[in-house]
XYZ file of C-alpha atoms in Angstrom:
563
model
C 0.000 0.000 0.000
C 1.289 3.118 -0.871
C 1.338 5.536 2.571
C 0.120 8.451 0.166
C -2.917 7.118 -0.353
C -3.655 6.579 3.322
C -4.731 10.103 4.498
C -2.804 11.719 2.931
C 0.785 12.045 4.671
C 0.523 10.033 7.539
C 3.478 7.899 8.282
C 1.847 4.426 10.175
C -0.967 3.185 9.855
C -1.544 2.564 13.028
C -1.375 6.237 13.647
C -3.885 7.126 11.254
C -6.969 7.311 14.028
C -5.129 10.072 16.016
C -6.043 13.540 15.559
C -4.681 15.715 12.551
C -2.426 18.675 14.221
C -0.953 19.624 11.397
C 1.616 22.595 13.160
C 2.440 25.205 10.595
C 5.199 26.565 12.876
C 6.768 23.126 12.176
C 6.268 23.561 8.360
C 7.476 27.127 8.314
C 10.854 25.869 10.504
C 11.643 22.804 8.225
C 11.665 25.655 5.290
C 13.860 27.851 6.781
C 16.269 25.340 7.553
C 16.830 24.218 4.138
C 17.156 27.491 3.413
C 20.044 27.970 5.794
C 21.101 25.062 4.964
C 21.553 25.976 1.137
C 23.013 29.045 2.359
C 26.019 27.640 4.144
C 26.214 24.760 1.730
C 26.309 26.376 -2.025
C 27.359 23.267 -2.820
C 24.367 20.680 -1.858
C 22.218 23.797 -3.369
C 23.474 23.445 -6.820
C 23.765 19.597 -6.544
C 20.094 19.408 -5.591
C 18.779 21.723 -8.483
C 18.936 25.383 -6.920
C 20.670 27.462 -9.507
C 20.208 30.448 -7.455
C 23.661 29.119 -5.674
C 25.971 27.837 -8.909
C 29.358 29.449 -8.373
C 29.234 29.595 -4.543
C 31.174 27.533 -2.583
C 31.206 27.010 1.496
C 33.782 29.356 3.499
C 35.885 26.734 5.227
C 37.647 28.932 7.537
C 37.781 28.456 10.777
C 35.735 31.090 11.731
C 33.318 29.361 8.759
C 33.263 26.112 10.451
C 32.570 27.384 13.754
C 29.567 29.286 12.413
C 28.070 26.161 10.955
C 28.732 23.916 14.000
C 26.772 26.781 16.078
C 23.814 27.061 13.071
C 23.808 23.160 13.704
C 23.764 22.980 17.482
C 20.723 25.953 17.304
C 18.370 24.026 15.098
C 18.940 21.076 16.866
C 17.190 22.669 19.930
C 14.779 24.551 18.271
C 13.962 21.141 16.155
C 13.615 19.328 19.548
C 11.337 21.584 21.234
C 8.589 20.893 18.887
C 7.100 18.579 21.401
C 4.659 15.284 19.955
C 1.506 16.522 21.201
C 2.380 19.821 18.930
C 2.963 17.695 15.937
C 0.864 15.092 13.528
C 2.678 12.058 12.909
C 4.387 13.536 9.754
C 6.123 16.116 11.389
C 6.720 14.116 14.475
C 9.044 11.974 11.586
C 10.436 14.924 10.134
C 11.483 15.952 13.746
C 12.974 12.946 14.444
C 14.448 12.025 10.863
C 16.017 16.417 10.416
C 17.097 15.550 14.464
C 18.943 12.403 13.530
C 20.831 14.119 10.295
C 21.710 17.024 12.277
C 23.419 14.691 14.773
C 25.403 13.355 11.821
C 26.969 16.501 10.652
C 27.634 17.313 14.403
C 29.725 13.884 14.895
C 31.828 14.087 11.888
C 32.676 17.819 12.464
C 33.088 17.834 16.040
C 33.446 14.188 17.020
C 35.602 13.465 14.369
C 37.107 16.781 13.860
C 36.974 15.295 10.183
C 37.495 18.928 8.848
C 40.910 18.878 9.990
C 42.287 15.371 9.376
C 39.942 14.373 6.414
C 40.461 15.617 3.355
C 37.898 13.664 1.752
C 35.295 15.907 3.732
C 35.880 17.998 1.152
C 35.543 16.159 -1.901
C 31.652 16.484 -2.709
C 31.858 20.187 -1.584
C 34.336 21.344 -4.266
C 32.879 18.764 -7.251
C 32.122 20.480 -10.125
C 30.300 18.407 -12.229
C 27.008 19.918 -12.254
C 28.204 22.693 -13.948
C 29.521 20.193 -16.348
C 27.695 17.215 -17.338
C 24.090 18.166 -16.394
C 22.710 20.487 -18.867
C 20.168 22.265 -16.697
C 20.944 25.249 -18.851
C 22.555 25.903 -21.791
C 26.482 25.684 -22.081
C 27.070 29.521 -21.769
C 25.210 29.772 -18.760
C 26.579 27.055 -17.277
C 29.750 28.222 -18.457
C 29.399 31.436 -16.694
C 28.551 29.191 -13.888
C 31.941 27.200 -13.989
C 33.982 30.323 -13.540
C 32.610 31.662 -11.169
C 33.080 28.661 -9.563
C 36.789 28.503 -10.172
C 37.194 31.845 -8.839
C 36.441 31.309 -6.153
C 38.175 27.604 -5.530
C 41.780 29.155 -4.670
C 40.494 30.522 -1.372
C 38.589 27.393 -0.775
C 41.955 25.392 -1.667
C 43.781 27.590 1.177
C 41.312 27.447 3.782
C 41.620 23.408 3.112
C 45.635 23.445 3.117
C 45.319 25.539 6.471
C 42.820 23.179 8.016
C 44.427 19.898 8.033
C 46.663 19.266 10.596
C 49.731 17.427 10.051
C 51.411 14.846 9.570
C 48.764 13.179 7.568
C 48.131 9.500 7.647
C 49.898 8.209 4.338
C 46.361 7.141 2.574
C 45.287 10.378 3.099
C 48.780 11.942 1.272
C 47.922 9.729 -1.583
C 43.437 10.167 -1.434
C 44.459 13.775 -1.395
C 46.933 13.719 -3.993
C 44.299 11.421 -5.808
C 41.257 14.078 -5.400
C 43.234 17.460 -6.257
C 45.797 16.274 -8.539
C 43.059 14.657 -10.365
C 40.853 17.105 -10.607
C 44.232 20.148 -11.916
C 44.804 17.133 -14.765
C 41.152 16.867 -15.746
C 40.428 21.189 -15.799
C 43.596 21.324 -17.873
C 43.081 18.632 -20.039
C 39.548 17.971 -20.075
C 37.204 20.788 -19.522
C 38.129 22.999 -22.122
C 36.490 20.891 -24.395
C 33.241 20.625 -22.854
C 32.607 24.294 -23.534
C 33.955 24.932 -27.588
C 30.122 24.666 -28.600
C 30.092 28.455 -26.148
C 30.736 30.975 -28.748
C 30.926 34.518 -26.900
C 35.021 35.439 -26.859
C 34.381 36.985 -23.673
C 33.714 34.509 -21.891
C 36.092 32.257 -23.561
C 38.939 35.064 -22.439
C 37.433 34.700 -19.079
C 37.124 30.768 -18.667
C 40.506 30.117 -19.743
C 41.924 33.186 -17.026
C 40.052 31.263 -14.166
C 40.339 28.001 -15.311
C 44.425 28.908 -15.664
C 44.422 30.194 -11.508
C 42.273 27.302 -10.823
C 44.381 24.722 -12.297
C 47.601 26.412 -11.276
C 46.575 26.342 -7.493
C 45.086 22.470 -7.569
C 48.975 21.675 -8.703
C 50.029 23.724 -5.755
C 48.112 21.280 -2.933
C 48.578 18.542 -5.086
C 52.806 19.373 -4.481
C 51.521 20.196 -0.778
C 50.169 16.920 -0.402
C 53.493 15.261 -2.016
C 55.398 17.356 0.451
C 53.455 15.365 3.232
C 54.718 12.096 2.145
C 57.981 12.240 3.626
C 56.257 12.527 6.995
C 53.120 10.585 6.867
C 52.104 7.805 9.262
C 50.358 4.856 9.554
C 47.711 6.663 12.220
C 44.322 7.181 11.068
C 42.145 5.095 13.545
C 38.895 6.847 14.859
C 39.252 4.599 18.228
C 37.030 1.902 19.669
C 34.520 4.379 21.501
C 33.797 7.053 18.928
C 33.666 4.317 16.629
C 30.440 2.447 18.859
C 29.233 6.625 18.622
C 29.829 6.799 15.148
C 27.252 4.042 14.115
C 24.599 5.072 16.866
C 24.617 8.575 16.417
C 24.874 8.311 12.255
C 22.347 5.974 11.945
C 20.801 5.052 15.163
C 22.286 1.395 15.793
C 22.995 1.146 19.395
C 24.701 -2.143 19.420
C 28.233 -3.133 21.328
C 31.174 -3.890 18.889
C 31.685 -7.745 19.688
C 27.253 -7.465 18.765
C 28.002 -5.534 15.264
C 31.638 -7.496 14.414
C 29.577 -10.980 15.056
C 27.010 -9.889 12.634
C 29.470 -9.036 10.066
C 31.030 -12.505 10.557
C 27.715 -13.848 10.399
C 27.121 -12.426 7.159
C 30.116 -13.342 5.549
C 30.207 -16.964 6.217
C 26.595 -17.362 5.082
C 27.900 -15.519 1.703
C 31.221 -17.478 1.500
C 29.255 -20.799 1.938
C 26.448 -19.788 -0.989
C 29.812 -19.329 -3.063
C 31.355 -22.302 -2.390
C 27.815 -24.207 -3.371
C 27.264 -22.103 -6.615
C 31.095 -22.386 -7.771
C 30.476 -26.498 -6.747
C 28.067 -25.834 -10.677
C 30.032 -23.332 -12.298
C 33.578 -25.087 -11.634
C 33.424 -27.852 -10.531
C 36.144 -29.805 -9.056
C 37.916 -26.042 -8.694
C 38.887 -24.142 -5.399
C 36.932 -21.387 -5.199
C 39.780 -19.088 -5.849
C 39.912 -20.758 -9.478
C 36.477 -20.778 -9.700
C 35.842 -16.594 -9.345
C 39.002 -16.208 -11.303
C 36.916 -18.511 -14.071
C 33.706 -16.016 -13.210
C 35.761 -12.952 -13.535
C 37.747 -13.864 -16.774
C 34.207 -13.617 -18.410
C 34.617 -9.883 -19.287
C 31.419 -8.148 -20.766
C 32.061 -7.388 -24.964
C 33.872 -4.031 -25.261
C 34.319 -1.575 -22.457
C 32.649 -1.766 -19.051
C 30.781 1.754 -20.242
C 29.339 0.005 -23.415
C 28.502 -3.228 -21.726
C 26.597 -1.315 -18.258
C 24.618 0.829 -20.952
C 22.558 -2.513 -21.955
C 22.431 -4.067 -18.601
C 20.707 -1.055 -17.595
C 18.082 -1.536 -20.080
C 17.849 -5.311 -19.041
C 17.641 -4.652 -15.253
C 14.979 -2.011 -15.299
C 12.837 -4.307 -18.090
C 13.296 -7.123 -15.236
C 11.918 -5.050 -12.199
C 9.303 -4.050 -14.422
C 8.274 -7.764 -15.556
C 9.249 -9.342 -11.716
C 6.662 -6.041 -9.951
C 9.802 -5.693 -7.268
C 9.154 -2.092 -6.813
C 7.216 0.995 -8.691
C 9.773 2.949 -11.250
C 7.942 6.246 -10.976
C 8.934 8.860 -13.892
C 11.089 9.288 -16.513
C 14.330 9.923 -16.185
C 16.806 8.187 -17.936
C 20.827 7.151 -16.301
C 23.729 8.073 -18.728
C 26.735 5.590 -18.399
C 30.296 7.257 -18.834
C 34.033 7.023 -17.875
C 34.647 8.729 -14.624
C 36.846 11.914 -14.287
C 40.561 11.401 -13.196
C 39.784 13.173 -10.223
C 37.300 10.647 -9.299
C 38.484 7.311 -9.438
C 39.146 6.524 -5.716
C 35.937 3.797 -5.983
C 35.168 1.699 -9.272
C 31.348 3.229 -10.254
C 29.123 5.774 -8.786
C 26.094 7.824 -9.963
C 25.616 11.442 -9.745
C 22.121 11.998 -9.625
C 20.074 15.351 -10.007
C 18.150 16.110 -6.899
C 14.352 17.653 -6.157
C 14.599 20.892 -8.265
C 15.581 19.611 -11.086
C 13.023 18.104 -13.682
C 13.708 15.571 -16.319
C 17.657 15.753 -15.994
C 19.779 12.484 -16.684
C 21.983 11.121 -14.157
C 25.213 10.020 -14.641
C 26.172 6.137 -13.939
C 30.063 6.290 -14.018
C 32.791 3.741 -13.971
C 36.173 4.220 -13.572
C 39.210 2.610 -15.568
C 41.946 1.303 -13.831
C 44.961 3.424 -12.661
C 47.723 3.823 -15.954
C 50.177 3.297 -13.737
C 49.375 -0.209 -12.044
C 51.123 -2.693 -13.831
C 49.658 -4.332 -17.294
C 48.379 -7.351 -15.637
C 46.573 -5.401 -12.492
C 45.138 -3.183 -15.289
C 42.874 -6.084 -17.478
C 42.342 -7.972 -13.797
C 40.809 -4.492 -12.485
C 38.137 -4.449 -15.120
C 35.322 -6.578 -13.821
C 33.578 -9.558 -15.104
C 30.432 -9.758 -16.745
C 28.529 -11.196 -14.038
C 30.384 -8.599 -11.460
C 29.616 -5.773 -13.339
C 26.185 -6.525 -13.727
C 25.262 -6.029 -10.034
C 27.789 -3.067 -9.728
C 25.137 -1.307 -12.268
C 21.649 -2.863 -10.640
C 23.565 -1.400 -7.327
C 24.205 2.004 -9.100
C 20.949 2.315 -11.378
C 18.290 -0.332 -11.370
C 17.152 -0.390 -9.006
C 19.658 0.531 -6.850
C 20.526 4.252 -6.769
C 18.703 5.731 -9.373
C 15.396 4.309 -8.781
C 15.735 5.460 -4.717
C 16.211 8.840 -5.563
C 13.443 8.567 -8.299
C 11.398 7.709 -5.465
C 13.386 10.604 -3.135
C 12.791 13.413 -5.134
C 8.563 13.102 -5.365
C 8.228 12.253 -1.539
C 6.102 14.662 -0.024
C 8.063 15.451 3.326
C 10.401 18.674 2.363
C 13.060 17.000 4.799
C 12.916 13.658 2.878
C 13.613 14.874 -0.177
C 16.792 16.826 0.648
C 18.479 14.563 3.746
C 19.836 10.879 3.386
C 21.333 8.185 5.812
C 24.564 6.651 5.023
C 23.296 3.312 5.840
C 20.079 3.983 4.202
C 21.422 5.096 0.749
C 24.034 2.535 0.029
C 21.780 -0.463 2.132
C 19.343 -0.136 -0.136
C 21.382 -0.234 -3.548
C 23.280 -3.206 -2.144
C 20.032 -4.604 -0.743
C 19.085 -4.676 -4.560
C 21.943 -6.559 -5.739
C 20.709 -9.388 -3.348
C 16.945 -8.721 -4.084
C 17.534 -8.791 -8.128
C 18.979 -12.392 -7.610
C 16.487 -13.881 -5.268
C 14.114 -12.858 -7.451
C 14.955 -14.636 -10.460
C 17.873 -12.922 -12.079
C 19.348 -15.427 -15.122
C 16.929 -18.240 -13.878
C 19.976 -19.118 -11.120
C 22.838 -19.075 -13.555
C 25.915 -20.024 -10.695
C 28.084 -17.947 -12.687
C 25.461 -14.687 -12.104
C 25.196 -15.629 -8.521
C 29.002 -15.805 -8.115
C 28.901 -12.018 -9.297
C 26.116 -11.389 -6.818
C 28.137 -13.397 -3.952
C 31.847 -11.716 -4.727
C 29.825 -8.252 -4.528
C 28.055 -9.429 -1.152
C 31.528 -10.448 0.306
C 33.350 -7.203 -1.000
C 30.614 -5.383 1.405
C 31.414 -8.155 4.229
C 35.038 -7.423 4.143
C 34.396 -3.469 4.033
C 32.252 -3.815 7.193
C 34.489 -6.063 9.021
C 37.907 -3.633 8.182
C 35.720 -0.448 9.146
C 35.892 -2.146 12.585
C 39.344 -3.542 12.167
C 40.924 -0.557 11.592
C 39.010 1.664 13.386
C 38.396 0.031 16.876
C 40.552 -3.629 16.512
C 44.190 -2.169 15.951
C 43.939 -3.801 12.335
C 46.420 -2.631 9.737
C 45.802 -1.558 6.566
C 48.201 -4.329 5.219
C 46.067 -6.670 7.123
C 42.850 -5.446 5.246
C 44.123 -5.189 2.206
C 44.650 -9.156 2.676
C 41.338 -9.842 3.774
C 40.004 -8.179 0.733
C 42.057 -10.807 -1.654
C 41.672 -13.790 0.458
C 37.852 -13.046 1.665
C 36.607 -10.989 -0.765
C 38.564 -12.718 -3.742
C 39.436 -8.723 -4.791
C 42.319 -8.199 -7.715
C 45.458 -6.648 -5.999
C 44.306 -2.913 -7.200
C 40.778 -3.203 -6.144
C 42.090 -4.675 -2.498
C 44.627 -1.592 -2.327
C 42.211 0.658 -2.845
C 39.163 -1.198 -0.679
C 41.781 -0.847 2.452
C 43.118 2.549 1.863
C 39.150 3.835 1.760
C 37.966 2.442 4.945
C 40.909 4.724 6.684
C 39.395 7.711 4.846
C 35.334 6.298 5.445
C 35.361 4.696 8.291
C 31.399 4.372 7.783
C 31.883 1.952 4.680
C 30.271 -0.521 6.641
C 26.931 0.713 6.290
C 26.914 -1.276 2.991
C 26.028 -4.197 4.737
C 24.650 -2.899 7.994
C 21.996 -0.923 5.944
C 21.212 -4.252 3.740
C 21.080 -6.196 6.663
C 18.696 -3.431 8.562
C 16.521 -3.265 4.980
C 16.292 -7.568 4.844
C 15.046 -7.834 8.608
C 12.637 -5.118 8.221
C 11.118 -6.368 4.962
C 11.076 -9.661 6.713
C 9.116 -8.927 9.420
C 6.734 -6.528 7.195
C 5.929 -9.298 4.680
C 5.749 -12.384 7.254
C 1.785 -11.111 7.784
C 1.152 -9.429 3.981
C 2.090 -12.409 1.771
C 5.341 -12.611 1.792
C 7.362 -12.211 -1.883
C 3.972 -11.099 -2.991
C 3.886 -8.099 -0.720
C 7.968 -7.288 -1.759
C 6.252 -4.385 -4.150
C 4.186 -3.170 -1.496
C 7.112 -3.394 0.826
C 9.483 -1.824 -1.286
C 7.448 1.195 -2.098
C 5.828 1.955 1.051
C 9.744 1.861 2.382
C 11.113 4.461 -0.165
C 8.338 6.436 0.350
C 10.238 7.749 3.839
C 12.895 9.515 1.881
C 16.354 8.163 3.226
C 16.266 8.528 7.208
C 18.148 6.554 9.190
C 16.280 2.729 8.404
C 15.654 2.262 12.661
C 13.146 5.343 12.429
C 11.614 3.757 9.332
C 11.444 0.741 11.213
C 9.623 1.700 14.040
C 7.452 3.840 11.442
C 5.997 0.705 9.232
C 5.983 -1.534 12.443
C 5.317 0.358 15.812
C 6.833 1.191 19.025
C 7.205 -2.699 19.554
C 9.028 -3.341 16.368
C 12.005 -4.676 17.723
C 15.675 -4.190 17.031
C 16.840 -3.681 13.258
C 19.046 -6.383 13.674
């Protein structure tokens, strides 16, 4: 049942019979946040469609950081003294859902103090690539855009230099060399050609001015970051104890660390013994080590771009035909090679948010590094069965089908806010779901694709705690993603060196594993696979809180633990 169509927004429907008090005040503060909110983040403005921003960028001084930490730490209190009895059960959500996100920037700026020893914190604030892949507008407007934007990245660049403290751990010398020297390689090399079609000299005189300073000071923290090498360490770890914080005050999982590493375990033993059974049919009388190096020697015609622009087609014709879960609109995902600056993961999607209106997103997959050796290169690129559920896990109907859903929710907060755990459960929840429903008609070599995914996300969650609360190495991880995970050398080395930079990788499986129990319990008195639709829409219709809230939503105060 879709909750829209039971009156109107409530959010249970056991709440339904309680009195409508709607509280405008509520409605008026949830705007105004946003609004501040776009304000101090430019950024997340643009991303999510408001052009009003494009250019801007966040002040990341200190004086700028302590200014958002206190605009955080004031809505949180006026957010929680909008007392229940002052709210319908909408708003009571909202509360609790804007509440729980607001906690989440708190912990990783203050907690964390990820502004100064993180430089991935900044990456998604100084991406540029609204401005130029999405064509919200035509190239000379977006053009005009882009420079502003690069005028004003050399401050930004300085405030960033000035805010890490050194020495740096040595993953986050090379992530940072990786993010800034990528991105001075792509402006120079790249960008200029994405704006020749803009024919106004002007502005051609003034692109290539900015995108010259621009370029010029990217090389300078690149050489900053190269400068850092020499003293780097081996000292990243976020500690046992604001690691346990990390997960409850993120995403609302109160669990001890033996509780969360045993479920991990858990998970990857039931995963590693479905492999051994499906590579028992695919290759047989093989170790299993032979068997996904059979699997992944089975590379997709072409490039990995070409070959995930027709499995898109195929998955989203499949959730059609199987009824897993409503694909409202229609919005199409592009598939393209990811910019240099950008290749720290194998695939992502960037994906227009609630202001825009019929824009494509962007599904894109990264070659491997140029400089790895010829034989790390080929075993980087994934095989056909792998690369399958890396694009139902990106697009269909991973990704781009939850924030199809996202954008048209009609809570204001749930169409702007998302959960870690919630965001990248569910698109690994799909790789899982796609299978068990009928994917290839149980091809073993399609479920060892499914499987080596599954275990990839196993090994992330149980390094996240290794390294962050267990005294685990990033050597040792590195070997748990080859010997667990059954990961190529490159795909290991970077798999280990991201869960020092993202300690919260492990939400992959914790949010899958949150999604599975929930849908579980929903179904066990609706039908059961029948009632997956039902399930599946009813849970997207939230927006992307933190899944415990959700869970307690679709199942009452007595819904249990969400794992």
């Amino acid at each position: 049942m879709n909750i829209r169509t039971v009156a109107g927004l409530c959010i249970a429907l056991a709440a339904c019979s309680q009195k409508n008090r709607t509280n405008p005040d509520w409605a008026r503060f949830a705007n105004q946040y946003v609004e501040a909110y776009f304000t101090a983040r430019p950024d997340v403005g643009v991303a999510d469609g408001r052009h009003e921003f494009d250019g801007k960028l966040q002040d990341f001084s200190p004086a700028g950081l302590d200014r958002e930490v206190t605009r955080l730490h004031a809505a949180r209190d006026r957010a929680a003294k909008f007392p229940d009895t002052s709210l319908d059960i909408q708003q009571q959500f909202e509360r609790n859902y804007l509440i729980a996100m607001i906690d989440t920037d708190l912990f990783w700026r203050e907690t964390a103090q990820w502004p100064n020893r993180n430089p991935q914190f900044y990456s998604d604030a100084i991406d540029p690539q609204v401005y130029l892949t999405r064509p919200y507008a035509p190239p000379a407007q977006r053009m005009h855009a882009f420079i502003l934007y690069e005028q004003a990245l050399p401050r930004v660049l300085e405030q960033i230099r000035d805010n890490l403290r050194t020495p740096l751990p040595r993953t986050y010398v090379q992530q940072g060399r990786d993010l800034f020297g990528g991105m001075a390689d792509y402006f120079e090399k790249d960008v200029p050609g994405i704006f020749t079609s803009v024919r106004d000299p002007g502005l051609q005189n003034e692109f290539k001015d900015a995108n010259g300073f621009a370029v010029r000071a990217l090389k300078m923290l690149d050489r900053w970051f190269e400068l850092q090498a020499e003293n780097a360490t081996a000292v990243f770890s976020l500690g046992p104890d604001i690691f346990q914080q990390m997960v409850k005050t993120t995403e609302r999982v109160d669990l001890p660390l033996d509780r969360l590493e045993a479920i991990g375990k858990q998970d990857l033993e039931k995963n590693l013994a479905a492999l051994r059974d499906a590579c028992a049919k695919f290759a047989p009388g093989k170790g299993v080590d032979e068997c996904v190096a059979k699997d992944d020697a089975d590379k997709p015609p072409g490039s990995p771009v070409e070959a995930a622009r027709g499995q898109v087609k195929e998955l989203t014709d499949f959730v059609s035909a199987q009824k897993l879960v409503t694909i409202p609109g229609t919005e199409q995902a592009k598939v393209d090679e990811a910019p240099a600056y950008a290749r720290w993961n194998f695939a992502y999607i960037n994906i227009p948010g609630p202001y825009e209106k019929n824009m494509p997103s962007v599904y894109y997959i990264a070659p491997p590094d140029p400089h790895w050796p010829r034989a790390e290169q080929m075993a980087y690129l994934p095989g056909r069965a792998t690369l399958l559920f890396t694009t139902a896990h990106e697009v269909m109907p991973g990704h781009f089908l939850q924030f199809l859903h996202e954008n048209r929710v009609p809570s204001l907060i749930g169409r702007i806010f998302q959960s870690y755990a919630f965001v990248e459960g569910w698109a690994h929840y799909t790789e899982e779901m796609v299978w068990d429903a009928g994917w290839s008609g149980g091809d073993p070599e399609m479920h060892i694709g499914q499987l080596t995914e599954a275990l990839l996300r196993d090994v992330r969650f149980l390094s996240a705690i290794g390294m962050h609360a267990r005294g685990m190495s990033v050597e040792e991880s590195e070997r748990m993603f080859r010997e667990s995970a059954f990961q190529d050398a490159g795909n290991a080395r970077q798999q280990a060196a991201r869960g020092t930079f993202d300690p919260a990788y492990l939400n992959y499986t914790l949010g899958k594993l949150m999604i599975r129990k929930l849908r579980d319990d929903w179904t066990a008195s609706r039908g059961g696979r029948s009632a997956w639709q039902s399930f599946h829409d009813q849970f997207l219709e939230y927006g992307a809180p933190p899944i415990p809230l959700i869970r307690t939503a679709m199942l009452g105060a007595s819904a249990g633990p969400p794992l």
